[in-house]
Amino acid sequence: MKKIFVIISNATAGIATYESNLIKLLNYSKQKVCLIANKNILLKKNKKLLEKYYCNALWEPFRVFNYLSIIKKQNNYTEINFVISNSSIFIIYFIILKIFFKNKKIFLIKHSHITNPSINQIIVGFTSSILSNFANRVIFVSNFTLNWWCKYFILYRFANKLVIHNFIYLPKKVIKKKINTFRIAFVGRLDKEKGLNKFIEIAKYIGGNKYKFSVYGNKKSQSQYYKNIKFYGWKEKKQIYNNIDLLIVTSPIENCPFNVLEAKSYGVPTLTTSRGGIKEIIKNNEDGILVDTNAKLDLIKNKIICIKKKHKFFSRNSYQNAKKFDAFFLKKKILKLF
C-alpha cells in the first residue's frame, strides 16, 4: 500500500531541524509529505513531494481539521503516517486521528525533556504518557531522553518506544582557512538554559591573542560588552563551522544537540560541560572532551589547550564519527520506523 506522511507541527529550534531533515529524507525516498505547520524558514525551498498547509496547529484546530479532511479525501486508500513532535498537539488530535482515519499510523517524537516544569506541562506530560500506549511508536532522540520521560511519567515505560539519535546531512565540501588563532565558538539560542554566561566566563578567563571567541545565535547587540568575543547572529552552517576550530557547549543539560553533530561533519570537535544525552554522541578524548558541569575554569582551559595541541587527531575523529549520524547512512533504519 502506498504511504504518505503527515507532519503536524509548531516546531522551532532543534525539533524544526529534525522535521526538516526527516522531510528531506522522505522526499529523497520518493515519499509524499504533507506538512501542517507555521511557515518554517527551514522549509522555504520547494520540494516536489511536499504539500504545505500553513496554520498554527496548536491554536487553530478548526483549520487543522479542515486540512485533515482535504488530506483524507485526496488519500482515501493510502496508508497515512502521522508524525507529531509536540505533546500538546499529540493530545489535541490523537483521538480524532484514531477515529476518522482508517489506514493510519501515529508516531510521537520526544525531542527533549521538560526543563522548567509547570502544572500545565505536568498535565500534558501525564496525558501524553497515557495516549502514547495507543500510538504506533514513540521515538526518543537519546537514551537520556527516554529514561527521563520513563522516570517522571511512568506510563511511557509501556509504550512501543525506540531510541534513534538526531541525524544530519554531511556537507559536500569542507573548506577551512588556516590561521594562527585558535577559533572557539558558541552556537545556539542565547537563552539562559543554553549557558551563554558560562561560555563568556571561559572566554574571559582564557583571553589572549592566541584564541578567538565567537557567538553564533539569535542576537548581535551584545558584542560591544565583551572585547574578546564577537557576536555574529545566525549564519549558514558552512559559514559557521568552516570558520571555527572548537565548539563549546555549556548548557546544563542537552538531549541530542544538532550543533555537536553538525560541527563533527565539518571536522570540528566539541568540549562540553553539559549533562544528558550529549554524552551519547561524543567519544571522550577522541572527537571531543567531556568535563564535569562544575569543572573549574583552569581545568577547562587545560582541556582546550589539549584539543588545540592535538587538533588534527580530534578533527579527523570528528569527521569519522559524523558518518554514523548521516541521514543516508541511517536511511533504511529510519524508514523502518514508520
CSV table of C-alpha atoms in Angstrom, one decimal:
chain,number,residue,atom,x,y,z
A,1,MET,CA,0.0,0.0,0.0
A,2,LYS,CA,1.2,3.5,-0.9
A,3,LYS,CA,2.2,5.7,2.1
A,4,ILE,CA,2.1,9.4,2.7
A,5,PHE,CA,3.4,11.2,5.8
A,6,VAL,CA,1.5,14.0,7.6
A,7,ILE,CA,3.6,16.1,10.0
A,8,ILE,CA,1.5,18.3,12.4
A,9,SER,CA,3.8,20.7,14.0
A,10,ASN,CA,4.5,24.1,15.6
A,11,ALA,CA,8.2,23.3,15.9
A,12,THR,CA,11.1,25.7,16.5
A,13,ALA,CA,14.8,25.2,17.2
A,14,GLY,CA,16.1,21.6,17.2
A,15,ILE,CA,12.9,19.8,16.5
A,16,ALA,CA,12.3,22.1,13.5
A,17,THR,CA,15.7,21.0,12.2
A,18,TYR,CA,14.7,17.3,12.9
A,19,GLU,CA,11.5,17.7,10.9
A,20,SER,CA,13.2,19.4,8.1
A,21,ASN,CA,15.8,16.7,7.9
A,22,LEU,CA,13.1,14.0,8.0
A,23,ILE,CA,11.1,15.6,5.2
A,24,LYS,CA,14.2,15.8,3.1
A,25,LEU,CA,15.0,12.1,3.7
A,26,LEU,CA,11.4,11.1,2.9
A,27,ASN,CA,11.4,13.1,-0.3
A,28,TYR,CA,14.7,11.5,-1.4
A,29,SER,CA,13.0,8.2,-0.8
A,30,LYS,CA,10.1,9.4,-3.0
A,31,GLN,CA,7.6,9.5,-0.1
A,32,LYS,CA,4.9,12.2,-0.2
A,33,VAL,CA,4.8,14.5,2.8
A,34,CYS,CA,2.0,16.9,4.0
A,35,LEU,CA,3.1,19.5,6.5
A,36,ILE,CA,0.6,21.2,8.7
A,37,ALA,CA,2.6,24.0,10.5
A,38,ASN,CA,3.6,27.6,10.8
A,39,LYS,CA,5.7,29.0,7.9
A,40,ASN,CA,9.1,27.5,8.6
A,41,ILE,CA,12.3,29.1,7.2
A,42,LEU,CA,13.9,25.6,7.2
A,43,LEU,CA,11.4,24.5,4.6
A,44,LYS,CA,11.2,27.6,2.3
A,45,LYS,CA,12.8,25.7,-0.6
A,46,ASN,CA,10.1,23.9,-2.6
A,47,LYS,CA,10.3,20.2,-2.6
A,48,LYS,CA,8.5,18.2,-5.2
A,49,LEU,CA,6.7,15.7,-2.9
A,50,LEU,CA,5.9,18.2,-0.2
A,51,GLU,CA,2.5,19.8,0.3
A,52,LYS,CA,2.3,22.7,2.8
A,53,TYR,CA,-0.8,23.7,4.9
A,54,TYR,CA,0.0,26.8,6.9
A,55,CYS,CA,-1.6,27.5,10.3
A,56,ASN,CA,-0.8,27.4,14.0
A,57,ALA,CA,-1.5,23.7,14.8
A,58,LEU,CA,-1.7,24.4,18.5
A,59,TRP,CA,-4.2,27.4,18.4
A,60,GLU,CA,-6.1,26.8,15.2
A,61,PRO,CA,-7.6,23.4,15.5
A,62,PHE,CA,-10.5,24.1,13.1
A,63,ARG,CA,-8.1,25.0,10.3
A,64,VAL,CA,-6.2,21.8,11.0
A,65,PHE,CA,-9.4,19.8,10.9
A,66,ASN,CA,-10.2,21.3,7.5
A,67,TYR,CA,-6.7,20.4,6.2
A,68,LEU,CA,-7.1,16.9,7.6
A,69,SER,CA,-10.4,16.4,5.7
A,70,ILE,CA,-8.7,17.6,2.5
A,71,ILE,CA,-5.8,15.1,3.0
A,72,LYS,CA,-8.3,12.3,3.8
A,73,LYS,CA,-10.3,12.9,0.6
A,74,GLN,CA,-7.2,13.0,-1.5
A,75,ASN,CA,-5.7,9.9,0.0
A,76,ASN,CA,-8.6,7.8,1.0
A,77,TYR,CA,-7.0,4.5,0.0
A,78,THR,CA,-3.5,5.3,1.2
A,79,GLU,CA,-1.7,4.5,4.5
A,80,ILE,CA,-1.2,7.7,6.3
A,81,ASN,CA,1.6,8.1,8.8
A,82,PHE,CA,1.1,11.0,11.2
A,83,VAL,CA,4.3,12.3,12.8
A,84,ILE,CA,3.9,14.7,15.8
A,85,SER,CA,6.7,16.2,17.9
A,86,ASN,CA,4.7,18.3,20.3
A,87,SER,CA,2.9,16.6,23.2
A,88,SER,CA,0.1,19.2,23.3
A,89,ILE,CA,-0.6,18.8,19.6
A,90,PHE,CA,-0.4,15.0,20.1
A,91,ILE,CA,-3.1,15.2,22.8
A,92,ILE,CA,-5.4,17.5,20.8
A,93,TYR,CA,-5.5,15.5,17.7
A,94,PHE,CA,-4.8,11.9,18.7
A,95,ILE,CA,-8.5,10.7,19.2
A,96,ILE,CA,-9.6,12.4,16.0
A,97,LEU,CA,-6.9,10.8,14.0
A,98,LYS,CA,-7.7,7.4,15.5
A,99,ILE,CA,-11.4,7.7,14.7
A,100,PHE,CA,-11.6,9.4,11.3
A,101,PHE,CA,-8.6,7.8,9.5
A,102,LYS,CA,-8.8,4.1,8.6
A,103,ASN,CA,-5.3,3.4,7.3
A,104,LYS,CA,-3.3,5.4,9.7
A,105,LYS,CA,-0.3,5.1,12.0
A,106,ILE,CA,0.6,7.7,14.7
A,107,PHE,CA,4.1,8.4,15.8
A,108,LEU,CA,5.2,10.7,18.6
A,109,ILE,CA,8.7,12.2,18.6
A,110,LYS,CA,10.2,13.1,22.0
A,111,HIS,CA,13.0,15.5,21.2
A,112,SER,CA,13.7,16.9,24.7
A,113,HIS,CA,12.8,16.7,28.4
A,114,ILE,CA,10.9,19.4,30.4
A,115,THR,CA,13.4,22.0,31.7
A,116,ASN,CA,11.1,24.1,33.9
A,117,PRO,CA,8.1,22.1,34.9
A,118,SER,CA,4.8,23.8,35.3
A,119,ILE,CA,1.3,22.4,36.3
A,120,ASN,CA,0.3,22.6,32.6
A,121,GLN,CA,3.4,20.8,31.4
A,122,ILE,CA,2.9,18.1,34.1
A,123,ILE,CA,-0.8,17.6,33.0
A,124,VAL,CA,0.3,17.5,29.3
A,125,GLY,CA,3.1,15.1,30.1
A,126,PHE,CA,0.8,12.7,32.0
A,127,THR,CA,-1.9,12.8,29.4
A,128,SER,CA,0.5,12.2,26.6
A,129,SER,CA,2.0,9.3,28.5
A,130,ILE,CA,-1.4,7.6,28.6
A,131,LEU,CA,-2.1,8.1,24.9
A,132,SER,CA,1.5,7.0,24.0
A,133,ASN,CA,0.5,3.5,24.7
A,134,PHE,CA,-2.0,3.6,21.8
A,135,ALA,CA,0.4,5.2,19.4
A,136,ASN,CA,2.3,3.0,16.9
A,137,ARG,CA,5.6,4.1,18.2
A,138,VAL,CA,7.3,6.8,20.4
A,139,ILE,CA,10.7,7.8,19.1
A,140,PHE,CA,13.2,9.3,21.6
A,141,VAL,CA,16.4,11.1,20.3
A,142,SER,CA,18.6,9.8,23.1
A,143,ASN,CA,18.7,7.2,25.9
A,144,PHE,CA,18.8,10.1,28.3
A,145,THR,CA,15.5,11.5,26.9
A,146,LEU,CA,13.8,8.1,27.0
A,147,ASN,CA,15.0,7.5,30.6
A,148,TRP,CA,13.9,10.9,31.7
A,149,TRP,CA,10.3,10.5,30.4
A,150,CYS,CA,10.0,7.0,31.7
A,151,LYS,CA,11.2,8.1,35.2
A,152,TYR,CA,8.8,11.0,35.6
A,153,PHE,CA,5.9,9.8,33.5
A,154,ILE,CA,6.0,6.1,34.1
A,155,LEU,CA,3.3,5.1,31.6
A,156,TYR,CA,5.8,5.8,28.8
A,157,ARG,CA,7.5,2.6,30.0
A,158,PHE,CA,4.7,0.6,28.4
A,159,ALA,CA,4.7,2.4,25.1
A,160,ASN,CA,6.2,0.9,21.9
A,161,LYS,CA,9.4,3.0,22.1
A,162,LEU,CA,12.7,3.3,20.3
A,163,VAL,CA,15.8,5.5,20.5
A,164,ILE,CA,17.2,6.9,17.3
A,165,HIS,CA,19.6,9.9,17.7
A,166,ASN,CA,19.3,13.0,15.6
A,167,PHE,CA,20.6,12.7,12.0
A,168,ILE,CA,22.2,15.2,9.7
A,169,TYR,CA,23.4,15.6,6.1
A,170,LEU,CA,27.1,15.6,5.6
A,171,PRO,CA,28.5,18.7,3.7
A,172,LYS,CA,29.7,18.1,0.2
A,173,LYS,CA,32.8,20.2,0.8
A,174,VAL,CA,34.7,21.4,3.8
A,175,ILE,CA,37.0,24.3,3.1
A,176,LYS,CA,38.9,25.7,6.1
A,177,LYS,CA,41.3,28.6,6.1
A,178,LYS,CA,44.4,28.0,8.2
A,179,ILE,CA,45.0,30.9,10.6
A,180,ASN,CA,47.3,31.2,13.7
A,181,THR,CA,44.5,32.0,16.1
A,182,PHE,CA,42.5,29.1,17.6
A,183,ARG,CA,38.8,29.8,16.9
A,184,ILE,CA,36.4,28.8,19.6
A,185,ALA,CA,32.6,29.2,19.3
A,186,PHE,CA,29.2,29.0,21.0
A,187,VAL,CA,26.4,28.1,18.6
A,188,GLY,CA,22.8,28.2,19.7
A,189,ARG,CA,20.0,30.2,21.1
A,190,LEU,CA,21.2,32.9,23.5
A,191,ASP,CA,18.8,31.7,26.2
A,192,LYS,CA,19.7,31.2,29.9
A,193,GLU,CA,19.1,27.5,29.5
A,194,LYS,CA,21.9,27.3,26.8
A,195,GLY,CA,24.6,28.5,29.2
A,196,LEU,CA,25.9,31.6,27.3
A,197,ASN,CA,27.1,33.2,30.6
A,198,LYS,CA,29.4,30.2,31.3
A,199,PHE,CA,30.9,30.5,27.8
A,200,ILE,CA,31.6,34.1,28.4
A,201,GLU,CA,33.3,33.3,31.7
A,202,ILE,CA,35.5,30.8,29.9
A,203,ALA,CA,36.4,33.3,27.2
A,204,LYS,CA,37.2,36.0,29.7
A,205,TYR,CA,39.4,33.6,31.8
A,206,ILE,CA,41.4,32.3,28.8
A,207,GLY,CA,41.7,35.6,26.9
A,208,GLY,CA,45.0,36.2,25.0
A,209,ASN,CA,45.8,36.7,21.3
A,210,LYS,CA,46.1,33.0,20.6
A,211,TYR,CA,42.3,32.5,20.9
A,212,LYS,CA,39.4,34.0,19.1
A,213,PHE,CA,35.9,33.6,20.7
A,214,SER,CA,32.7,33.8,18.6
A,215,VAL,CA,29.0,33.5,19.4
A,216,TYR,CA,26.5,32.5,16.7
A,217,GLY,CA,23.0,32.9,17.9
A,218,ASN,CA,19.8,35.0,17.7
A,219,LYS,CA,21.3,38.3,18.9
A,220,LYS,CA,24.2,40.5,17.8
A,221,SER,CA,23.9,43.5,20.0
A,222,GLN,CA,26.0,42.2,22.9
A,223,SER,CA,29.3,42.3,21.1
A,224,GLN,CA,30.1,45.8,22.5
A,225,TYR,CA,30.2,44.5,26.0
A,226,TYR,CA,32.9,41.8,25.5
A,227,LYS,CA,36.2,42.8,23.9
A,228,ASN,CA,37.4,39.3,23.1
A,229,ILE,CA,34.1,37.8,21.9
A,230,LYS,CA,32.4,38.6,18.6
A,231,PHE,CA,28.6,38.1,18.3
A,232,TYR,CA,27.6,37.2,14.7
A,233,GLY,CA,23.9,36.3,14.9
A,234,TRP,CA,22.7,33.3,12.9
A,235,LYS,CA,24.7,32.2,9.9
A,236,GLU,CA,24.5,29.3,7.5
A,237,LYS,CA,26.2,26.1,8.8
A,238,LYS,CA,29.1,26.2,6.4
A,239,GLN,CA,29.8,29.9,7.4
A,240,ILE,CA,30.0,28.8,11.0
A,241,TYR,CA,31.8,25.5,11.0
A,242,ASN,CA,34.3,26.3,8.3
A,243,ASN,CA,35.4,29.2,10.4
A,244,ILE,CA,35.8,27.6,13.8
A,245,ASP,CA,38.2,25.0,15.3
A,246,LEU,CA,36.3,24.1,18.5
A,247,LEU,CA,32.7,24.1,19.6
A,248,ILE,CA,31.9,24.7,23.3
A,249,VAL,CA,28.6,23.6,24.7
A,250,THR,CA,27.8,25.0,28.1
A,251,SER,CA,24.1,24.4,28.7
A,252,PRO,CA,23.3,22.4,31.9
A,253,ILE,CA,21.6,19.6,30.0
A,254,GLU,CA,21.4,18.6,26.3
A,255,ASN,CA,19.4,15.7,24.8
A,256,CYS,CA,21.0,15.3,21.4
A,257,PRO,CA,22.1,18.7,20.1
A,258,PHE,CA,22.4,19.3,16.4
A,259,ASN,CA,25.2,21.8,16.8
A,260,VAL,CA,27.5,19.0,18.0
A,261,LEU,CA,26.6,16.7,15.1
A,262,GLU,CA,26.9,19.5,12.5
A,263,ALA,CA,30.3,20.5,14.0
A,264,LYS,CA,31.5,17.0,13.7
A,265,SER,CA,30.6,16.9,10.0
A,266,TYR,CA,32.9,19.8,9.4
A,267,GLY,CA,35.7,18.2,11.5
A,268,VAL,CA,35.1,20.4,14.5
A,269,PRO,CA,35.5,18.7,17.9
A,270,THR,CA,33.3,19.7,20.9
A,271,LEU,CA,34.2,20.4,24.5
A,272,THR,CA,31.1,20.3,26.8
A,273,THR,CA,30.2,20.8,30.4
A,274,SER,CA,26.7,19.6,29.8
A,275,ARG,CA,24.9,16.5,31.2
A,276,GLY,CA,22.4,14.3,29.5
A,277,GLY,CA,22.2,12.7,26.0
A,278,ILE,CA,25.1,14.8,24.6
A,279,LYS,CA,27.5,12.2,26.2
A,280,GLU,CA,26.0,9.6,23.8
A,281,ILE,CA,27.2,11.4,20.7
A,282,ILE,CA,30.7,12.5,21.9
A,283,LYS,CA,33.5,10.0,22.4
A,284,ASN,CA,35.6,11.4,25.2
A,285,ASN,CA,39.2,12.2,24.2
A,286,GLU,CA,38.5,11.1,20.6
A,287,ASP,CA,36.2,13.6,18.9
A,288,GLY,CA,35.7,15.9,21.8
A,289,ILE,CA,36.2,16.2,25.6
A,290,LEU,CA,33.6,15.8,28.3
A,291,VAL,CA,34.1,17.7,31.5
A,292,ASP,CA,32.0,17.9,34.7
A,293,THR,CA,29.3,20.6,34.9
A,294,ASN,CA,31.0,22.2,37.9
A,295,ALA,CA,34.5,21.9,36.4
A,296,LYS,CA,36.8,24.8,37.3
A,297,LEU,CA,37.9,27.2,34.6
A,298,ASP,CA,41.5,26.2,35.0
A,299,LEU,CA,40.6,22.6,34.1
A,300,ILE,CA,38.5,23.7,31.1
A,301,LYS,CA,41.4,25.8,29.9
A,302,ASN,CA,43.8,22.8,30.1
A,303,LYS,CA,41.3,20.7,28.1
A,304,ILE,CA,41.1,23.4,25.4
A,305,ILE,CA,44.9,23.5,25.2
A,306,CYS,CA,44.9,19.7,24.9
A,307,ILE,CA,42.4,19.9,21.9
A,308,LYS,CA,44.5,22.7,20.4
A,309,LYS,CA,47.7,20.7,20.5
A,310,LYS,CA,46.1,17.5,19.1
A,311,HIS,CA,43.6,19.3,16.8
A,312,LYS,CA,44.3,17.1,13.7
A,313,PHE,CA,43.6,14.0,15.8
A,314,PHE,CA,40.3,15.4,17.2
A,315,SER,CA,39.3,16.8,13.8
A,316,ARG,CA,39.9,13.5,11.9
A,317,ASN,CA,37.9,11.6,14.5
A,318,SER,CA,35.1,14.1,14.3
A,319,TYR,CA,34.8,13.6,10.5
A,320,GLN,CA,34.7,9.8,11.0
A,321,ASN,CA,32.2,9.9,13.9
A,322,ALA,CA,29.8,12.2,11.9
A,323,LYS,CA,29.3,9.4,9.3
A,324,LYS,CA,27.4,7.4,11.9
A,325,PHE,CA,24.7,10.2,12.1
A,326,ASP,CA,24.5,10.7,8.3
A,327,ALA,CA,20.9,10.6,7.1
A,328,PHE,CA,21.8,8.4,4.1
A,329,PHE,CA,23.8,6.0,6.2
A,330,LEU,CA,20.7,5.7,8.6
A,331,LYS,CA,18.1,5.8,5.8
A,332,LYS,CA,16.9,2.2,6.0
A,333,LYS,CA,16.9,2.2,9.8
A,334,ILE,CA,14.8,5.5,9.8
A,335,LEU,CA,12.3,4.4,7.2
A,336,LYS,CA,11.8,1.1,9.0
A,337,LEU,CA,10.5,3.1,12.0
A,338,PHE,CA,7.3,4.1,10.1
